[in-house]
Coordinates of C-alpha atoms in Angstrom, one line a residue:
M261 CA -17.3 -65.3 -67.1
A262 CA -14.8 -62.5 -66.8
H263 CA -14.4 -62.3 -70.6
E264 CA -17.9 -61.6 -72.0
P265 CA -18.3 -61.5 -75.8
A266 CA -18.5 -57.9 -77.2
H267 CA -22.0 -58.4 -78.7
H268 CA -23.7 -58.4 -75.3
S269 CA -25.6 -55.3 -74.3
S270 CA -24.3 -53.1 -71.5
T271 CA -27.3 -54.2 -69.4
E272 CA -26.3 -57.9 -69.8
S273 CA -22.7 -57.0 -69.0
V274 CA -23.7 -55.2 -65.8
A275 CA -25.9 -58.1 -64.8
S276 CA -23.1 -60.5 -65.4
A277 CA -20.6 -58.3 -63.4
E278 CA -23.1 -58.2 -60.6
A279 CA -23.5 -62.0 -60.7
H280 CA -19.8 -62.5 -60.5
A281 CA -19.5 -60.0 -57.7
A282 CA -22.1 -61.9 -55.7
A283 CA -20.2 -65.1 -56.3
G284 CA -16.9 -63.4 -55.2
E285 CA -15.3 -63.7 -58.6
V286 CA -14.6 -60.1 -59.4
H287 CA -11.1 -58.9 -60.0
E288 CA -9.6 -56.0 -61.9
H289 CA -8.1 -56.9 -65.2
P290 CA -4.6 -55.7 -66.1
T291 CA -4.4 -52.6 -68.2
W292 CA -2.7 -52.5 -71.6
A293 CA 0.2 -50.7 -69.9
T294 CA 0.6 -53.8 -67.6
Y295 CA 0.6 -56.1 -70.6
K296 CA 3.2 -53.9 -72.4
W297 CA 5.5 -54.1 -69.3
V298 CA 5.1 -57.8 -69.0
A299 CA 5.9 -58.2 -72.7
L300 CA 8.9 -56.0 -72.3
I301 CA 10.2 -58.0 -69.3
L302 CA 9.7 -61.3 -71.2
T303 CA 11.5 -59.9 -74.2
V304 CA 14.5 -58.7 -72.1
I305 CA 14.7 -62.1 -70.4
T306 CA 14.7 -63.8 -73.8
I307 CA 17.4 -61.5 -75.1
V308 CA 19.6 -62.3 -72.0
E309 CA 19.0 -66.0 -72.6
V310 CA 20.1 -65.8 -76.2
W311 CA 23.0 -63.5 -75.3
V312 CA 24.5 -65.8 -72.7
Y313 CA 24.4 -68.6 -75.2
Y314 CA 26.9 -66.7 -77.3
I315 CA 29.4 -66.3 -74.5
P316 CA 31.6 -69.4 -74.8
A317 CA 33.1 -69.0 -71.3
F318 CA 29.7 -68.9 -69.7
V319 CA 28.4 -71.9 -71.8
A320 CA 31.3 -73.9 -70.5
S321 CA 30.7 -72.9 -66.9
R322 CA 28.6 -74.8 -64.4
L323 CA 26.3 -71.8 -64.1
F324 CA 25.0 -72.0 -67.7
V325 CA 22.2 -74.6 -67.3
P326 CA 21.0 -73.3 -63.9
A327 CA 20.9 -69.7 -65.2
L328 CA 18.9 -70.7 -68.3
L329 CA 16.5 -72.8 -66.1
T330 CA 16.0 -69.9 -63.7
M331 CA 15.3 -67.4 -66.5
S332 CA 12.9 -69.9 -68.1
T333 CA 11.1 -70.5 -64.8
V334 CA 10.7 -66.7 -64.3
K335 CA 9.2 -66.4 -67.7
F336 CA 6.9 -69.3 -67.1
V337 CA 5.7 -67.8 -63.8
I338 CA 5.1 -64.4 -65.4
V339 CA 3.1 -65.9 -68.3
V340 CA 1.0 -68.0 -65.9
L341 CA 0.3 -65.1 -63.5
F342 CA -0.5 -62.4 -66.0
Y343 CA -1.7 -64.0 -69.3
M344 CA -3.6 -66.8 -67.6
H345 CA -4.9 -64.3 -65.0
L346 CA -3.9 -66.6 -62.1
K347 CA -2.5 -63.6 -60.3
Y348 CA -6.1 -62.7 -59.6
D349 CA -7.4 -66.2 -58.8
H350 CA -7.4 -68.1 -55.5
L351 CA -4.1 -69.7 -54.4
S352 CA -5.6 -73.1 -54.9
A353 CA -6.1 -72.4 -58.7
A354 CA -2.5 -71.3 -59.0
V355 CA -1.2 -74.4 -57.2
C356 CA -3.3 -76.6 -59.6
A357 CA -1.8 -74.8 -62.6
S358 CA 1.8 -75.2 -61.3
P359 CA 4.0 -78.2 -62.1
A360 CA 3.0 -79.7 -58.7
P361 CA 2.1 -83.3 -58.1
P362 CA -1.5 -84.0 -59.2
T363 CA -2.5 -84.7 -55.6
A364 CA -2.0 -81.0 -54.8
C365 CA -5.3 -80.3 -56.5
V366 CA -7.4 -83.0 -54.7

């Protein structure tokens, strides 16, 4: 798998990486810098969600629920793509993980 336990020797890790490459399963993992940016973006979106809740005129408007749903959807997609590594998988895996009808994965 892409996440090998740390106790494997480097020879086993290289062999595993070569096996994955032969199967076409190799992809680069995001760096810590990428994860920090993703975390920052998720934090900013959450702050905006909470902030708009405290604006009475916005809460009373017809845009309140769609705005929150949009921000939540963006956060969901970011988490799925980066933390579940679906950004690096085939499109069919991403479709199966999405809130699509179950027949989309057949």
